[in-house]
């Protein structure tokens, strides 16, 4: 039986300070599986902003809200063509999450699975706090803050479109309610009241652009 081996890291090590190492491993073409736990902040060193932190979120080194968009690590690695990539959120779709891990294991080459993971630094305002992190993941996907998708090179080899968008059409009207349900965004109104709404709108616009990019990827013709 094939042994299951995974390299596990956070977004700081994967998107930011350790990105060069991650890219080097993926670029090797070896049959390795990588699991990234994306908390969108340096969780274990005090809550500093990373390249995974979205526009508008407050973190250390971004006290008035981050002004630069979140890095799309998954789509970047998919450009290699021989890398299996998936974005998952277990609380939003357990079936899609399990399918991604199975496909990553089955692919004979580099695999990268990125999972959305609420963190104590997010400041969940829902009753139950971090005990409701799975429900928070579901809300993130429902409003379009986080998207579920899989890029499977095995499909490309069959002449099929390798990019599969698993998220439903987001309910964009719920986007700002989601942001204001977390202290990292809600505290913008106190830290930078004159810029808060502008940053909320910029965060939503970035999420919409990303979603439309994914929709276009599903429409590519790989039959030729």
GROMACS .gro file of C-alpha atoms in nm:
model
  224
    1UNK     CA    1   0.000   0.000   0.000
    2UNK     CA    2   0.122   0.348  -0.085
    3UNK     CA    3   0.224   0.539   0.226
    4UNK     CA    4   0.042   0.869   0.274
    5UNK     CA    5   0.292   1.150   0.332
    6UNK     CA    6   0.208   1.518   0.369
    7UNK     CA    7   0.406   1.836   0.428
    8UNK     CA    8   0.194   2.067   0.649
    9UNK     CA    9   0.242   2.441   0.691
   10UNK     CA   10   0.063   2.765   0.761
   11UNK     CA   11   0.006   3.060   0.531
   12UNK     CA   12   0.308   3.247   0.668
   13UNK     CA   13   0.542   2.967   0.564
   14UNK     CA   14   0.358   2.901   0.237
   15UNK     CA   15   0.250   3.239   0.101
   16UNK     CA   16   0.519   3.455   0.256
   17UNK     CA   17   0.853   3.395   0.425
   18UNK     CA   18   0.878   3.030   0.318
   19UNK     CA   19   0.726   3.066  -0.029
   20UNK     CA   20   1.058   3.014  -0.205
   21UNK     CA   21   1.098   2.674  -0.039
   22UNK     CA   22   0.741   2.574  -0.117
   23UNK     CA   23   0.780   2.672  -0.481
   24UNK     CA   24   1.112   2.486  -0.502
   25UNK     CA   25   0.953   2.164  -0.374
   26UNK     CA   26   0.655   2.195  -0.610
   27UNK     CA   27   0.884   2.283  -0.900
   28UNK     CA   28   1.082   1.962  -0.843
   29UNK     CA   29   0.800   1.763  -1.001
   30UNK     CA   30   0.827   1.497  -0.730
   31UNK     CA   31   0.524   1.309  -0.598
   32UNK     CA   32   0.479   1.519  -0.283
   33UNK     CA   33   0.160   1.628  -0.105
   34UNK     CA   34   0.144   1.969   0.064
   35UNK     CA   35  -0.134   2.088   0.296
   36UNK     CA   36  -0.156   2.460   0.373
   37UNK     CA   37  -0.365   2.573   0.671
   38UNK     CA   38  -0.462   2.926   0.567
   39UNK     CA   39  -0.545   3.143   0.868
   40UNK     CA   40  -0.463   3.457   0.666
   41UNK     CA   41  -0.223   3.580   0.935
   42UNK     CA   42   0.092   3.472   1.121
   43UNK     CA   43  -0.106   3.297   1.394
   44UNK     CA   44   0.174   3.150   1.606
   45UNK     CA   45   0.397   3.460   1.629
   46UNK     CA   46   0.149   3.725   1.739
   47UNK     CA   47  -0.087   3.786   1.449
   48UNK     CA   48   0.125   3.971   1.195
   49UNK     CA   49  -0.011   4.033   0.844
   50UNK     CA   50   0.109   3.798   0.571
   51UNK     CA   51   0.063   3.785   0.194
   52UNK     CA   52  -0.244   3.572   0.268
   53UNK     CA   53  -0.410   3.857   0.461
   54UNK     CA   54  -0.696   4.014   0.259
   55UNK     CA   55  -0.761   4.383   0.193
   56UNK     CA   56  -0.907   4.561   0.493
   57UNK     CA   57  -0.817   4.311   0.764
   58UNK     CA   58  -0.645   4.452   1.070
   59UNK     CA   59  -0.332   4.272   1.190
   60UNK     CA   60   0.011   4.365   1.322
   61UNK     CA   61   0.191   4.576   1.058
   62UNK     CA   62  -0.154   4.658   0.915
   63UNK     CA   63  -0.309   4.845   1.207
   64UNK     CA   64  -0.536   5.053   0.982
   65UNK     CA   65  -0.636   4.768   0.754
   66UNK     CA   66  -0.423   4.594   0.492
   67UNK     CA   67  -0.415   4.787   0.166
   68UNK     CA   68  -0.279   4.516  -0.068
   69UNK     CA   69  -0.479   4.219  -0.197
   70UNK     CA   70  -0.440   3.856  -0.096
   71UNK     CA   71  -0.199   3.643  -0.297
   72UNK     CA   72  -0.367   3.367  -0.502
   73UNK     CA   73  -0.122   3.091  -0.413
   74UNK     CA   74  -0.333   2.812  -0.557
   75UNK     CA   75  -0.383   2.963  -0.901
   76UNK     CA   76  -0.014   3.055  -0.919
   77UNK     CA   77   0.092   2.694  -0.862
   78UNK     CA   78  -0.168   2.562  -1.107
   79UNK     CA   79   0.017   2.746  -1.386
   80UNK     CA   80   0.287   2.478  -1.368
   81UNK     CA   81   0.037   2.246  -1.535
   82UNK     CA   82   0.158   1.932  -1.360
   83UNK     CA   83   0.047   2.028  -1.008
   84UNK     CA   84  -0.279   1.917  -0.849
   85UNK     CA   85  -0.425   2.212  -0.657
   86UNK     CA   86  -0.740   2.250  -0.449
   87UNK     CA   87  -0.898   2.510  -0.223
   88UNK     CA   88  -1.120   2.363   0.047
   89UNK     CA   89  -1.318   2.459   0.357
   90UNK     CA   90  -1.433   2.157   0.553
   91UNK     CA   91  -1.712   2.345   0.728
   92UNK     CA   92  -1.858   2.452   0.394
   93UNK     CA   93  -1.841   2.123   0.201
   94UNK     CA   94  -1.702   1.809   0.364
   95UNK     CA   95  -1.754   1.603   0.048
   96UNK     CA   96  -1.551   1.844  -0.166
   97UNK     CA   97  -1.278   1.852   0.097
   98UNK     CA   98  -1.250   1.471   0.108
   99UNK     CA   99  -1.257   1.450  -0.272
  100UNK     CA  100  -0.968   1.697  -0.293
  101UNK     CA  101  -0.751   1.494  -0.055
  102UNK     CA  102  -0.826   1.172  -0.241
  103UNK     CA  103  -0.745   1.326  -0.578
  104UNK     CA  104  -0.426   1.480  -0.439
  105UNK     CA  105  -0.315   1.139  -0.312
  106UNK     CA  106  -0.399   0.974  -0.644
  107UNK     CA  107  -0.207   1.226  -0.857
  108UNK     CA  108   0.146   1.109  -0.937
  109UNK     CA  109   0.314   1.445  -0.899
  110UNK     CA  110   0.310   1.754  -0.675
  111UNK     CA  111  -0.018   1.825  -0.495
  112UNK     CA  112  -0.122   2.134  -0.299
  113UNK     CA  113  -0.438   2.155  -0.087
  114UNK     CA  114  -0.517   2.494   0.071
  115UNK     CA  115  -0.773   2.497   0.353
  116UNK     CA  116  -0.949   2.803   0.496
  117UNK     CA  117  -0.900   2.803   0.873
  118UNK     CA  118  -1.057   3.063   1.104
  119UNK     CA  119  -0.811   3.178   1.370
  120UNK     CA  120  -0.840   3.334   1.714
  121UNK     CA  121  -0.690   3.651   1.566
  122UNK     CA  122  -0.998   3.684   1.343
  123UNK     CA  123  -1.208   3.761   1.650
  124UNK     CA  124  -1.522   3.564   1.567
  125UNK     CA  125  -1.819   3.752   1.709
  126UNK     CA  126  -2.062   3.460   1.674
  127UNK     CA  127  -2.182   3.306   2.001
  128UNK     CA  128  -1.939   3.024   2.074
  129UNK     CA  129  -1.635   3.198   1.925
  130UNK     CA  130  -1.380   2.954   1.785
  131UNK     CA  131  -1.621   2.673   1.869
  132UNK     CA  132  -1.817   2.796   1.566
  133UNK     CA  133  -1.521   2.796   1.326
  134UNK     CA  134  -1.678   2.534   1.099
  135UNK     CA  135  -1.992   2.747   1.067
  136UNK     CA  136  -1.772   3.049   0.992
  137UNK     CA  137  -1.613   2.858   0.703
  138UNK     CA  138  -1.957   2.789   0.561
  139UNK     CA  139  -2.044   3.161   0.582
  140UNK     CA  140  -1.717   3.255   0.411
  141UNK     CA  141  -1.799   3.035   0.112
  142UNK     CA  142  -2.167   3.131   0.101
  143UNK     CA  143  -2.092   3.504   0.067
  144UNK     CA  144  -1.800   3.461  -0.174
  145UNK     CA  145  -1.520   3.550   0.067
  146UNK     CA  146  -1.359   3.207   0.006
  147UNK     CA  147  -1.401   2.986  -0.301
  148UNK     CA  148  -1.389   2.609  -0.340
  149UNK     CA  149  -1.218   2.469  -0.648
  150UNK     CA  150  -0.994   2.192  -0.780
  151UNK     CA  151  -0.734   2.187  -1.058
  152UNK     CA  152  -0.670   1.828  -1.167
  153UNK     CA  153  -0.397   1.776  -1.433
  154UNK     CA  154  -0.529   1.423  -1.490
  155UNK     CA  155  -0.836   1.576  -1.658
  156UNK     CA  156  -0.617   1.785  -1.889
  157UNK     CA  157  -0.446   1.465  -2.005
  158UNK     CA  158  -0.791   1.340  -2.108
  159UNK     CA  159  -0.866   1.659  -2.302
  160UNK     CA  160  -1.105   1.784  -2.034
  161UNK     CA  161  -1.106   2.118  -1.855
  162UNK     CA  162  -0.885   2.062  -1.546
  163UNK     CA  163  -1.029   2.352  -1.345
  164UNK     CA  164  -1.345   2.271  -1.150
  165UNK     CA  165  -1.526   2.540  -0.950
  166UNK     CA  166  -1.713   2.372  -0.666
  167UNK     CA  167  -1.856   2.686  -0.503
  168UNK     CA  168  -2.208   2.795  -0.584
  169UNK     CA  169  -2.280   3.147  -0.708
  170UNK     CA  170  -2.198   3.362  -0.401
  171UNK     CA  171  -2.462   3.560  -0.217
  172UNK     CA  172  -2.272   3.886  -0.244
  173UNK     CA  173  -2.531   4.075  -0.040
  174UNK     CA  174  -2.406   3.883   0.265
  175UNK     CA  175  -2.040   3.978   0.212
  176UNK     CA  176  -2.020   4.283   0.438
  177UNK     CA  177  -2.223   4.112   0.711
  178UNK     CA  178  -1.958   3.839   0.708
  179UNK     CA  179  -1.678   4.095   0.738
  180UNK     CA  180  -1.847   4.276   1.024
  181UNK     CA  181  -1.893   3.946   1.205
  182UNK     CA  182  -1.517   3.937   1.269
  183UNK     CA  183  -1.325   4.182   1.487
  184UNK     CA  184  -1.033   4.198   1.242
  185UNK     CA  185  -1.265   4.378   0.997
  186UNK     CA  186  -1.519   4.541   1.230
  187UNK     CA  187  -1.248   4.725   1.425
  188UNK     CA  188  -1.169   4.918   1.106
  189UNK     CA  189  -1.459   5.147   1.194
  190UNK     CA  190  -1.265   5.261   1.502
  191UNK     CA  191  -0.910   5.240   1.368
  192UNK     CA  192  -0.977   5.407   1.031
  193UNK     CA  193  -1.340   5.525   1.018
  194UNK     CA  194  -1.287   5.743   0.712
  195UNK     CA  195  -1.149   5.449   0.511
  196UNK     CA  196  -1.351   5.157   0.654
  197UNK     CA  197  -1.626   5.140   0.391
  198UNK     CA  198  -1.376   5.196   0.111
  199UNK     CA  199  -1.171   4.899   0.232
  200UNK     CA  200  -1.481   4.681   0.279
  201UNK     CA  201  -1.579   4.757  -0.081
  202UNK     CA  202  -1.225   4.688  -0.204
  203UNK     CA  203  -1.221   4.351  -0.026
  204UNK     CA  204  -1.553   4.258  -0.188
  205UNK     CA  205  -1.437   4.375  -0.532
  206UNK     CA  206  -1.122   4.165  -0.500
  207UNK     CA  207  -1.328   3.858  -0.410
  208UNK     CA  208  -1.559   3.919  -0.707
  209UNK     CA  209  -1.267   3.955  -0.949
  210UNK     CA  210  -1.119   3.633  -0.819
  211UNK     CA  211  -1.449   3.449  -0.855
  212UNK     CA  212  -1.492   3.568  -1.214
  213UNK     CA  213  -1.138   3.453  -1.291
  214UNK     CA  214  -1.233   3.107  -1.165
  215UNK     CA  215  -1.554   3.106  -1.370
  216UNK     CA  216  -1.352   3.187  -1.684
  217UNK     CA  217  -1.112   2.903  -1.603
  218UNK     CA  218  -1.401   2.655  -1.606
  219UNK     CA  219  -1.495   2.771  -1.958
  220UNK     CA  220  -1.157   2.698  -2.117
  221UNK     CA  221  -1.157   2.447  -2.403
  222UNK     CA  222  -0.899   2.170  -2.350
  223UNK     CA  223  -1.031   1.938  -2.620
  224UNK     CA  224  -0.785   2.057  -2.886
   0.00000   0.00000   0.00000
